[in-house]
Amino acid sequence: MNTVPNKTNFLIRLIPYALLLLFTFLFLYSFTDYIFYYQEKSSLFLVTFSFLTQQLDHPGGFLEYLGKLQSTFYFYPFVGALMVSVEICGIIFLTSRLGRKLVAERFILVPFIIGSLLFFLQTNYQYQTLNNLGILFQLLLFLGIIAIPSKHRWISLILVPVTYFLFGSFSYLLLGMLTLFFLLEKSWLQLLLTWLGLVVFFFLGKEFLFYQTTSTLLVFPFSITDIGGQLILFGMAGLLMVLIPVLGKIHLKSVENLKIRRVGITEFFPFLILLLLAVAVFMRVDKKNEHYFHAEKLFYEQKFDELIRFNSRVPTNNKLTLFLNNVALTETGRLGDSFFKFRQSPDGSTLFLKWENIGQFIRFGGYYYYAVGIVNEAQRWAYEYTVIYGYTPETIKMLIKTELIKGNYKTAEKYISILEKSVFYKKEAYNFRKFLNNDEAVLADKELGAKKRIDTQLDFFVKSDEPWLNLLPVLEADSTNRIALEYEMAWLMLQKDMKGIIELLPSMERAGFKRIPKNVEEAVVTYKLLRVGEMPVLNTLQIDPKTEQRFQRYYQIFQQNQRNKLQAQSALREFADTYWYYVFFE
C-alpha cells in the first residue's frame, strides 16, 4: 500500500547524490580543469617498486604515494574531474551510512555539508588529491570497525597504529571517531588501549624507525599549502567527521516531523545545500588562474605563437605570465618588435626571474638562461628545483635537454631512464634516446642544435640576484648571439638607456639583423631626432622613414597636451605599444 510514497522517497533521496556527482564533474571539468593540469605537472609518478619503497620510510608516505598515483591520471582532465567527483560523493555516501549504522535512521544533512565543504575546497588549485583520499580511507576503516561485533573491535589496537603508518596525520580522523564511539559505547578499556597502542608506536617509531622530527611525525602529510591555505574550512569538515558518532544521535523532532506531501522536509535540505554550493563555487571561479595555467600549458608545449596571440587577446598583469610571454617572444625572434605590446615592469621582473626559493620561480627562472645560451645555469635551476620539490615532468625534461646539449650522455641517459618509468611520458623519453652519443643528431635538432650553437663556453660567476648582468659576459664571448642581444636591448629599453641601445647597433649588424626591430628603432629615432648624441656609422641597418614620421606625429600630440599628463596619455593611446609611450608614462 505504501509503494508509491516509498518510491517517491527513494527517488528524492537518490536525486541529490546524482545531482552532486554531475555538478561536481561538469564544474571541475568545464571551469577549473587547470587544477588537474597544475597538479599533474607538480610531481612525477614512477612505476617502480623502488619508488614505492621510498615513500614507505615514514608515516603518511603511502598516502602521499596514492596521491601521486592519482595525480598522474590528471594528465587527462576528464579523468581527473571524474575521479574527484566520485571521491567526494563516496565520502558523502560513507558518512551517511555511518549515521544510519550508528542510529539506524536517515542521516543526510551533515554528510552533504561535509561533501559541499570538500568540493568548495577542491576548487582551489593547491588543494591536493591526497586530502580526499586520506579522508575516504578513514571513513572506510571506521565503518569497517563499527560493522564488526563488539568482541572483535579489539582490532583497533593494531589497526590505528597501522593506519597512522600508512596515512600519517589523517589517521587522527579515525582516532577521533573511535574515541567518541567508544565513549558512547562505554568501552573504556578499548579506548584506553587504542590510544596507548598509538602512543607507544609513535615513540618507538620516533626513536628507532623513522628518524624524523616530532613536529614532522605529528603533522605529515597534512600541509597548509596542500589545502590551499583553507585551514578553517578544512578544519570544519574534519570536525564534522570526527563528531559523526555524536551528530548521528541528535534528533530535532520538530523539524523531522514536518512533511510536504508525505515527504519529510529534511529530504529537501540536500537540494538547498546544492543550490548554495553552486552559488558559492561560481563566485569563486578565478579567471586569473585559468589564464595563467593556460599560458603555462602553451609554454611547455612550445606553442609560442599561440601563447603570444592568447596574451594579446586576453591581456594580463601577471608577472610570471609576462615572463613566459617574453621568453616566447625571444624564441620566435619578436622581442624587439612586440616588447611593449605587453605590460612590462621597469625593474625587469617580467624579463628575468631572480633566484627565490619559491616553486614557480625556480621552475621557470632557468628558461631565461636556456634561451640566451647559459646552459649550465639553466641546468642548475632545474636541478635545484628537483632537490627541493622532487621530479616533475618538465624539470626532468629540462635536465635531459641540457645534458644532451653539453654532451654529458651518461647523465642524460640516467634522466631518460627515469622518464621512461613514468606513465604518460614514455614516448618523449624514447625520442630523447636517439640523441644519446650522437653529436650530429643533437646539432641537427631544431631546438637542441640551436642551443648548442649559442651555448657559452665562458666560465663566470652567475649573478642570480641581478640576472641582467649575466648578459654582458655572454655578449663579450659572442657578440653575435641574437637572443642575448634582444634581451640586452629589452633591458636597456626598460632602463630608458637610449645611449646603451645606440652602442649596440653595430653588434646587431654583426649578428645578422636585416632591420632594426620596431621598439628598438623607436628608441633610436628618439635619440637621433632629439639630437641626444652622435649616431654610429651603420652599413646595412637603416632607420625606416615611416618610424620618423610616426615619432614626429607622436611628439606633436604630446606637446599639444603636455600640461595635462592624463589628457596627453589618453590622446596618445594609439601609441601604447611604443617605446615612446613607455618612456613618458611609465
XYZ file of C-alpha atoms in Angstrom:
586
model
C 0.000 0.000 0.000
C 2.941 2.371 0.605
C 4.674 1.513 -2.666
C 4.200 4.893 -4.345
C 5.276 7.024 -1.344
C 8.264 4.728 -0.783
C 9.333 5.076 -4.412
C 8.915 8.841 -4.182
C 11.045 8.969 -1.046
C 13.692 6.764 -2.673
C 13.915 8.978 -5.755
C 14.117 12.145 -3.687
C 16.923 10.557 -1.656
C 18.771 9.417 -4.770
C 18.484 12.620 -6.803
C 20.803 14.777 -4.591
C 23.634 12.250 -4.987
C 23.180 12.154 -8.762
C 22.949 15.935 -8.996
C 26.059 16.462 -6.874
C 28.045 13.910 -8.879
C 27.001 15.500 -12.170
C 27.517 19.065 -10.963
C 30.964 18.464 -9.433
C 32.138 16.666 -12.561
C 30.856 19.282 -15.003
C 32.092 22.204 -12.917
C 35.579 20.814 -12.357
C 35.958 19.778 -15.979
C 34.458 22.908 -17.555
C 35.537 25.731 -15.244
C 38.555 24.573 -13.231
C 40.278 21.974 -15.407
C 43.542 23.875 -14.797
C 43.545 22.290 -11.311
C 44.344 18.924 -12.868
C 46.958 20.396 -15.177
C 48.749 22.063 -12.247
C 48.714 19.001 -10.012
C 49.797 16.615 -12.771
C 52.756 18.857 -13.604
C 53.728 19.200 -9.920
C 55.014 15.647 -9.467
C 56.234 12.652 -11.445
C 54.900 9.221 -10.527
C 57.229 6.347 -11.392
C 56.027 2.787 -11.967
C 58.777 1.105 -9.970
C 58.966 -0.819 -6.732
C 61.792 1.432 -5.514
C 59.559 4.488 -5.912
C 57.007 2.815 -3.631
C 59.584 1.817 -1.022
C 60.937 5.380 -0.938
C 57.505 6.516 0.207
C 57.268 3.851 2.911
C 60.132 5.003 5.102
C 57.956 7.442 7.072
C 54.358 7.674 8.324
C 51.966 9.067 5.713
C 54.221 8.127 2.838
C 51.773 5.567 1.499
C 49.029 8.211 1.291
C 51.465 10.527 -0.488
C 52.196 7.678 -2.922
C 48.478 7.185 -3.601
C 48.064 10.917 -4.124
C 50.842 10.989 -6.731
C 49.389 7.918 -8.407
C 46.003 9.576 -8.759
C 47.510 12.902 -9.834
C 49.369 11.262 -12.698
C 45.999 10.417 -14.297
C 45.143 14.113 -14.212
C 47.070 14.112 -17.490
C 43.523 13.811 -18.811
C 41.361 16.459 -17.064
C 38.223 14.454 -17.902
C 39.538 11.533 -15.836
C 40.649 13.879 -13.051
C 37.233 15.521 -12.776
C 35.537 12.126 -12.719
C 37.865 10.737 -10.024
C 37.443 13.725 -7.722
C 33.657 13.772 -8.189
C 33.374 10.089 -7.327
C 35.585 10.543 -4.248
C 33.521 13.439 -2.890
C 30.259 11.575 -3.476
C 31.858 8.499 -1.906
C 32.670 10.499 1.228
C 29.063 11.716 1.418
C 27.751 8.186 0.957
C 30.061 6.758 3.640
C 29.206 9.438 6.206
C 25.522 8.855 5.501
C 25.976 5.119 6.002
C 27.847 5.751 9.230
C 24.968 7.808 10.556
C 22.473 5.122 9.658
C 24.721 2.437 11.153
C 25.004 4.322 14.425
C 21.365 5.334 14.872
C 19.529 3.223 12.252
C 17.783 6.322 10.873
C 18.088 8.769 7.985
C 21.299 10.823 8.208
C 21.851 13.125 5.234
C 22.252 16.788 6.230
C 25.723 16.514 7.814
C 27.138 14.318 5.009
C 26.063 16.844 2.381
C 27.557 19.712 4.354
C 30.863 17.795 4.581
C 30.804 16.954 0.870
C 29.998 20.537 -0.074
C 32.874 21.841 2.036
C 35.280 19.396 0.397
C 34.078 20.331 -3.079
C 34.462 24.024 -2.282
C 37.991 23.319 -1.011
C 38.757 21.371 -4.186
C 38.096 24.424 -6.367
C 41.414 25.823 -5.087
C 44.178 24.584 -7.409
C 46.522 23.935 -4.450
C 44.132 21.527 -2.737
C 45.885 18.187 -3.239
C 44.184 14.897 -4.022
C 45.758 13.177 -1.002
C 43.371 15.122 1.262
C 40.237 13.493 -0.134
C 41.946 10.113 -0.298
C 43.041 10.384 3.331
C 39.517 11.243 4.453
C 37.929 8.498 2.346
C 40.123 5.770 3.802
C 39.500 6.863 7.394
C 35.740 6.710 6.861
C 36.038 3.263 5.282
C 38.107 1.974 8.195
C 35.762 3.420 10.814
C 32.745 1.920 9.052
C 34.530 -1.432 8.962
C 35.329 -1.351 12.685
C 31.817 -0.472 13.866
C 30.315 -3.043 11.467
C 32.012 -5.981 13.216
C 30.767 -7.437 16.526
C 31.941 -5.563 19.618
C 34.020 -8.507 20.816
C 36.205 -8.198 17.695
C 36.718 -4.430 17.920
C 39.973 -5.036 19.739
C 41.422 -4.945 16.252
C 41.570 -1.175 16.694
C 44.638 -1.698 18.915
C 46.553 -2.822 15.826
C 44.589 -1.020 13.134
C 45.095 2.509 14.468
C 48.946 2.305 14.567
C 48.955 0.683 11.107
C 46.650 3.412 9.818
C 48.955 6.060 11.300
C 51.907 4.499 9.477
C 50.059 4.381 6.160
C 48.161 7.675 6.317
C 50.063 9.788 8.825
C 48.169 12.648 10.435
C 44.948 11.768 8.562
C 44.653 8.799 10.941
C 43.612 11.329 13.600
C 40.178 11.392 11.945
C 39.810 7.670 12.593
C 41.179 8.066 16.118
C 38.759 10.912 16.870
C 35.726 8.999 15.592
C 36.742 5.866 17.502
C 37.283 7.879 20.683
C 33.753 9.294 20.626
C 32.298 5.940 19.590
C 33.985 4.062 22.449
C 32.932 6.778 24.911
C 29.309 6.494 23.841
C 29.562 2.702 23.990
C 31.297 2.963 27.379
C 34.111 0.740 26.089
C 36.671 2.300 28.390
C 39.321 -0.388 28.103
C 39.203 -0.475 24.292
C 39.508 3.297 24.224
C 42.459 3.326 26.611
C 44.342 0.541 24.820
C 43.717 2.079 21.382
C 45.286 5.354 22.483
C 48.082 3.545 24.311
C 48.899 1.463 21.212
C 49.217 4.557 19.031
C 51.321 6.456 21.574
C 53.718 3.524 22.035
C 54.053 3.042 18.269
C 54.672 6.773 17.770
C 57.501 6.993 20.283
C 59.120 3.714 19.259
C 58.992 4.841 15.646
C 60.427 8.231 16.506
C 63.364 6.724 18.357
C 64.211 3.697 16.225
C 62.463 3.700 12.830
C 61.658 6.967 11.129
C 64.370 9.470 12.071
C 62.017 12.417 11.655
C 61.407 15.361 13.949
C 58.455 15.157 16.307
C 56.660 18.006 14.534
C 57.021 16.254 11.166
C 55.781 12.940 12.527
C 52.776 14.647 14.106
C 51.719 16.603 11.022
C 52.856 14.851 7.827
C 51.409 14.552 5.186
C 48.945 17.284 6.111
C 50.127 20.668 4.904
C 48.625 24.159 4.946
C 49.941 24.583 1.410
C 48.360 21.324 0.237
C 44.906 22.515 1.289
C 45.405 25.888 -0.369
C 45.660 27.704 2.970
C 41.988 26.971 3.662
C 42.572 25.845 7.222
C 39.239 26.937 8.733
C 37.090 25.245 6.086
C 39.171 22.077 6.149
C 39.057 22.073 9.958
C 35.261 22.419 9.890
C 34.946 19.440 7.536
C 37.298 17.375 9.716
C 35.481 18.315 12.920
C 32.105 17.337 11.475
C 33.532 13.937 10.524
C 35.005 13.353 13.959
C 31.643 14.273 15.537
C 29.629 11.845 13.396
C 29.151 9.378 16.315
C 27.549 12.225 18.305
C 25.756 14.063 15.499
C 24.101 10.841 14.396
C 22.292 10.660 17.726
C 20.961 14.213 17.673
C 17.336 14.481 16.623
C 15.278 17.607 16.024
C 11.821 16.072 16.235
C 10.031 19.361 15.472
C 11.903 19.578 12.177
C 11.868 15.868 11.346
C 8.075 15.684 11.740
C 7.451 18.423 9.185
C 6.317 16.959 5.857
C 5.363 18.187 2.424
C 3.003 15.748 0.748
C 4.175 12.896 2.956
C 7.835 13.695 2.272
C 9.894 14.824 5.251
C 11.154 18.370 4.960
C 14.658 17.164 5.858
C 14.713 15.375 2.490
C 14.850 18.776 0.797
C 17.887 20.009 2.769
C 20.416 18.492 0.299
C 18.789 20.415 -2.565
C 19.148 23.653 -0.612
C 22.798 22.859 0.137
C 23.426 22.116 -3.550
C 21.902 25.452 -4.535
C 24.056 27.374 -2.053
C 27.110 25.382 -3.141
C 26.515 26.224 -6.808
C 26.324 29.938 -5.996
C 29.486 29.775 -3.857
C 31.672 27.917 -6.366
C 30.594 30.002 -9.357
C 31.508 33.115 -7.385
C 34.891 31.509 -6.767
C 35.798 30.901 -10.410
C 39.215 32.513 -10.838
C 39.828 33.738 -14.394
C 43.337 34.871 -13.479
C 44.398 31.351 -12.516
C 42.704 29.953 -15.607
C 44.601 32.457 -17.781
C 47.943 31.762 -16.134
C 47.777 27.971 -16.313
C 46.602 28.052 -19.916
C 49.593 30.265 -20.740
C 51.908 27.908 -18.855
C 50.497 24.909 -20.733
C 51.104 26.598 -24.106
C 54.632 27.492 -22.997
C 55.518 23.927 -22.004
C 54.101 22.667 -25.290
C 56.320 25.248 -27.047
C 53.307 26.717 -28.829
C 54.939 30.118 -28.623
C 52.961 31.785 -31.412
C 49.697 30.621 -29.856
C 50.842 31.829 -26.432
C 51.643 35.294 -27.794
C 48.267 35.503 -29.559
C 46.489 34.393 -26.400
C 48.165 37.060 -24.258
C 47.428 39.666 -26.938
C 43.770 38.692 -26.962
C 43.476 38.444 -23.160
C 45.937 40.968 -21.620
C 47.355 40.178 -18.184
C 49.322 41.862 -15.413
C 50.636 38.580 -14.018
C 54.417 38.942 -13.998
C 55.102 35.230 -14.369
C 52.800 35.018 -17.394
C 54.538 38.035 -18.902
C 57.933 36.448 -18.216
C 56.886 33.324 -20.129
C 55.488 35.522 -22.884
C 58.805 37.373 -23.183
C 60.666 34.065 -23.498
C 58.188 33.104 -26.233
C 58.781 36.441 -27.993
C 62.520 35.829 -27.811
C 62.338 32.265 -29.098
C 60.282 33.478 -32.074
C 62.562 36.458 -32.749
C 59.937 39.087 -31.888
C 61.047 40.513 -28.563
C 62.325 43.772 -30.069
C 59.243 44.163 -32.270
C 56.477 43.390 -29.788
C 58.020 44.087 -26.378
C 55.713 46.966 -25.483
C 52.562 45.317 -26.784
C 52.516 43.720 -23.351
C 52.745 45.204 -19.882
C 56.381 45.389 -18.731
C 57.838 46.037 -15.308
C 60.598 48.695 -15.150
C 62.556 46.595 -12.627
C 62.904 43.788 -15.182
C 60.792 41.262 -13.265
C 58.807 40.476 -16.417
C 62.053 39.902 -18.327
C 64.096 37.937 -15.765
C 63.356 35.985 -12.599
C 65.601 36.426 -9.584
C 66.555 33.399 -7.535
C 63.864 32.838 -4.897
C 63.013 29.665 -3.010
C 59.527 29.694 -4.492
C 58.471 26.745 -6.632
C 57.205 28.605 -9.697
C 60.181 30.981 -9.758
C 62.814 28.238 -9.564
C 60.917 26.103 -12.047
C 60.801 28.800 -14.733
C 63.760 31.068 -13.987
C 66.133 28.767 -15.850
C 64.285 29.240 -19.132
C 65.791 32.725 -19.486
C 69.294 31.230 -19.208
C 68.306 28.414 -21.555
C 67.095 30.970 -24.115
C 70.276 33.080 -24.118
C 72.655 30.107 -24.093
C 73.833 29.914 -20.477
C 73.005 26.214 -20.467
C 74.886 25.327 -17.272
C 72.815 27.821 -15.317
C 69.551 26.588 -16.836
C 70.583 23.119 -15.724
C 71.369 24.344 -12.206
C 67.913 25.881 -11.766
C 66.230 22.661 -12.880
C 68.459 20.562 -10.627
C 67.884 22.777 -7.584
C 64.151 22.556 -8.145
C 64.268 18.751 -8.130
C 66.346 18.754 -4.924
C 63.748 20.902 -3.137
C 60.475 19.727 -4.701
C 61.268 16.413 -6.379
C 61.000 15.385 -10.014
C 58.342 16.882 -12.242
C 57.782 16.077 -15.922
C 59.079 19.403 -17.226
C 62.100 19.810 -14.950
C 63.377 16.357 -15.800
C 62.917 17.163 -19.498
C 64.995 20.305 -18.980
C 67.710 18.231 -17.275
C 67.743 15.814 -20.211
C 67.968 18.627 -22.773
C 70.783 20.467 -21.001
C 72.815 17.279 -20.519
C 72.389 16.392 -24.206
C 73.468 19.902 -25.242
C 76.557 19.693 -23.030
C 77.367 16.216 -24.381
C 77.000 14.551 -20.968
C 75.315 11.489 -22.427
C 75.753 9.192 -19.455
C 73.949 11.611 -17.154
C 71.324 12.291 -19.817
C 70.645 8.557 -20.078
C 70.083 8.393 -16.312
C 67.368 11.043 -16.544
C 65.865 9.468 -19.671
C 65.579 6.128 -17.851
C 63.674 7.899 -15.068
C 61.271 9.497 -17.549
C 60.745 6.085 -19.160
C 59.345 4.798 -15.869
C 56.557 7.401 -15.891
C 53.045 6.635 -17.104
C 52.452 9.210 -19.830
C 55.938 10.413 -20.858
C 57.483 7.205 -22.195
C 57.186 8.348 -25.815
C 59.118 11.540 -25.085
C 61.786 9.534 -23.279
C 62.067 7.277 -26.333
C 62.505 10.344 -28.581
C 65.305 11.639 -26.348
C 67.175 8.322 -26.606
C 68.006 8.866 -30.270
C 70.310 11.762 -29.269
C 72.473 9.704 -26.914
C 76.125 9.543 -28.024
C 75.193 11.292 -31.263
C 76.567 14.840 -31.576
C 75.353 15.105 -35.151
C 71.764 14.307 -34.175
C 71.882 16.932 -31.402
C 73.211 19.585 -33.796
C 70.628 18.682 -36.435
C 67.735 19.060 -33.991
C 65.914 22.383 -34.340
C 65.867 23.150 -30.598
C 68.888 21.329 -29.197
C 71.130 22.287 -32.104
C 70.237 25.971 -31.813
C 71.018 25.979 -28.079
C 74.233 24.007 -28.536
C 75.490 26.539 -31.092
C 74.945 29.515 -28.771
C 75.961 27.722 -25.563
C 78.515 29.959 -23.901
C 81.795 28.193 -23.128
C 82.939 31.043 -20.894
C 83.161 30.264 -17.175
C 81.942 33.069 -14.951
C 80.057 33.523 -11.713
C 76.364 33.867 -12.487
C 74.647 36.671 -10.594
C 71.253 35.132 -9.806
C 70.084 38.222 -7.916
C 70.921 40.535 -10.828
C 70.216 38.352 -13.877
C 70.591 41.202 -16.395
C 74.297 41.429 -15.558
C 74.831 37.923 -16.934
C 74.144 39.172 -20.458
C 77.393 41.160 -20.543
C 79.859 38.220 -20.369
C 77.689 36.279 -22.840
C 77.908 39.113 -25.362
C 81.600 39.604 -24.678
C 82.173 35.961 -25.554
C 79.866 36.064 -28.591
C 78.625 39.450 -29.729
C 76.576 37.772 -32.491
C 74.257 35.955 -30.052
C 70.952 37.345 -31.372
C 68.847 36.204 -28.425
C 71.226 37.683 -25.848
C 71.272 40.917 -27.883
C 67.468 41.080 -27.897
C 67.373 40.563 -24.146
C 70.021 43.240 -23.614
C 68.109 45.658 -25.851
C 64.891 44.945 -23.937
C 66.626 45.575 -20.614
C 68.123 48.847 -21.876
C 64.693 49.958 -23.099
C 63.226 49.267 -19.664
C 66.013 51.400 -18.180
C 65.338 54.124 -20.787
C 69.015 53.917 -21.706
C 68.985 55.165 -25.305
C 72.753 55.628 -25.406
C 73.317 51.974 -24.485
C 70.911 50.897 -27.253
C 72.729 53.044 -29.830
C 76.068 51.499 -28.855
C 74.720 48.006 -29.590
C 73.614 48.779 -33.149
C 76.959 47.681 -34.709
C 76.672 44.378 -32.812
C 73.209 43.900 -34.300
C 74.717 44.275 -37.764
C 77.395 41.670 -36.987
C 74.716 39.347 -35.602
C 72.931 39.431 -38.967
C 69.896 41.596 -38.187
C 68.404 42.700 -41.515
C 66.437 45.518 -39.918
C 66.155 47.268 -36.581
C 63.308 45.778 -34.505
C 60.311 48.092 -34.119
C 60.614 49.080 -30.422
C 64.406 49.359 -30.677
C 64.035 51.571 -33.744
C 61.686 53.841 -31.803
C 64.435 54.374 -29.237
C 66.983 55.015 -31.997
C 64.703 57.559 -33.710
C 64.187 59.391 -30.418
C 67.947 59.543 -29.883
C 68.527 60.768 -33.420
C 65.744 63.339 -33.830
C 66.157 64.838 -30.385
C 69.910 65.010 -31.050
C 70.785 63.312 -27.774
C 74.209 62.270 -29.089
C 76.238 61.032 -32.039
C 74.918 58.154 -34.139
C 77.299 55.307 -35.069
C 78.123 54.586 -38.690
C 75.977 51.703 -39.916
C 76.489 49.722 -43.126
C 73.295 47.714 -43.504
C 70.834 48.760 -40.819
C 68.756 51.784 -41.770
C 66.018 53.722 -39.995
C 62.607 53.443 -41.637
C 61.378 56.969 -42.616
C 57.845 55.941 -41.560
C 59.087 55.497 -37.989
C 60.474 59.039 -38.009
C 57.123 60.331 -39.279
C 55.276 58.448 -36.538
C 57.569 59.919 -33.889
C 57.035 63.453 -35.177
C 53.266 62.916 -35.004
C 53.610 61.454 -31.506
C 55.754 64.348 -30.332
C 53.372 66.917 -31.806
C 50.377 65.428 -29.975
C 52.417 65.228 -26.796
C 53.404 68.915 -26.946
C 49.771 69.898 -27.504
C 48.735 68.081 -24.319
C 51.873 68.257 -22.172
C 50.279 70.463 -19.485
C 47.877 67.669 -18.562
C 49.541 64.276 -18.285
C 46.289 62.292 -18.141
C 44.950 64.139 -21.158
C 48.195 63.503 -23.047
C 48.124 59.821 -22.099
C 44.588 59.496 -23.424
C 45.373 61.387 -26.641
C 48.386 59.155 -27.304
C 46.642 55.842 -26.622
C 47.219 54.692 -30.211
C 50.958 54.682 -29.413
C 50.553 52.487 -26.293
C 52.739 49.723 -27.770
C 55.712 52.037 -28.406
C 58.930 52.785 -26.612
C 57.932 56.471 -26.625
C 54.751 55.843 -24.669
C 56.677 53.749 -22.127
C 59.314 56.497 -21.630
C 56.765 59.213 -20.983
C 54.113 57.383 -18.994
C 55.785 54.530 -17.101
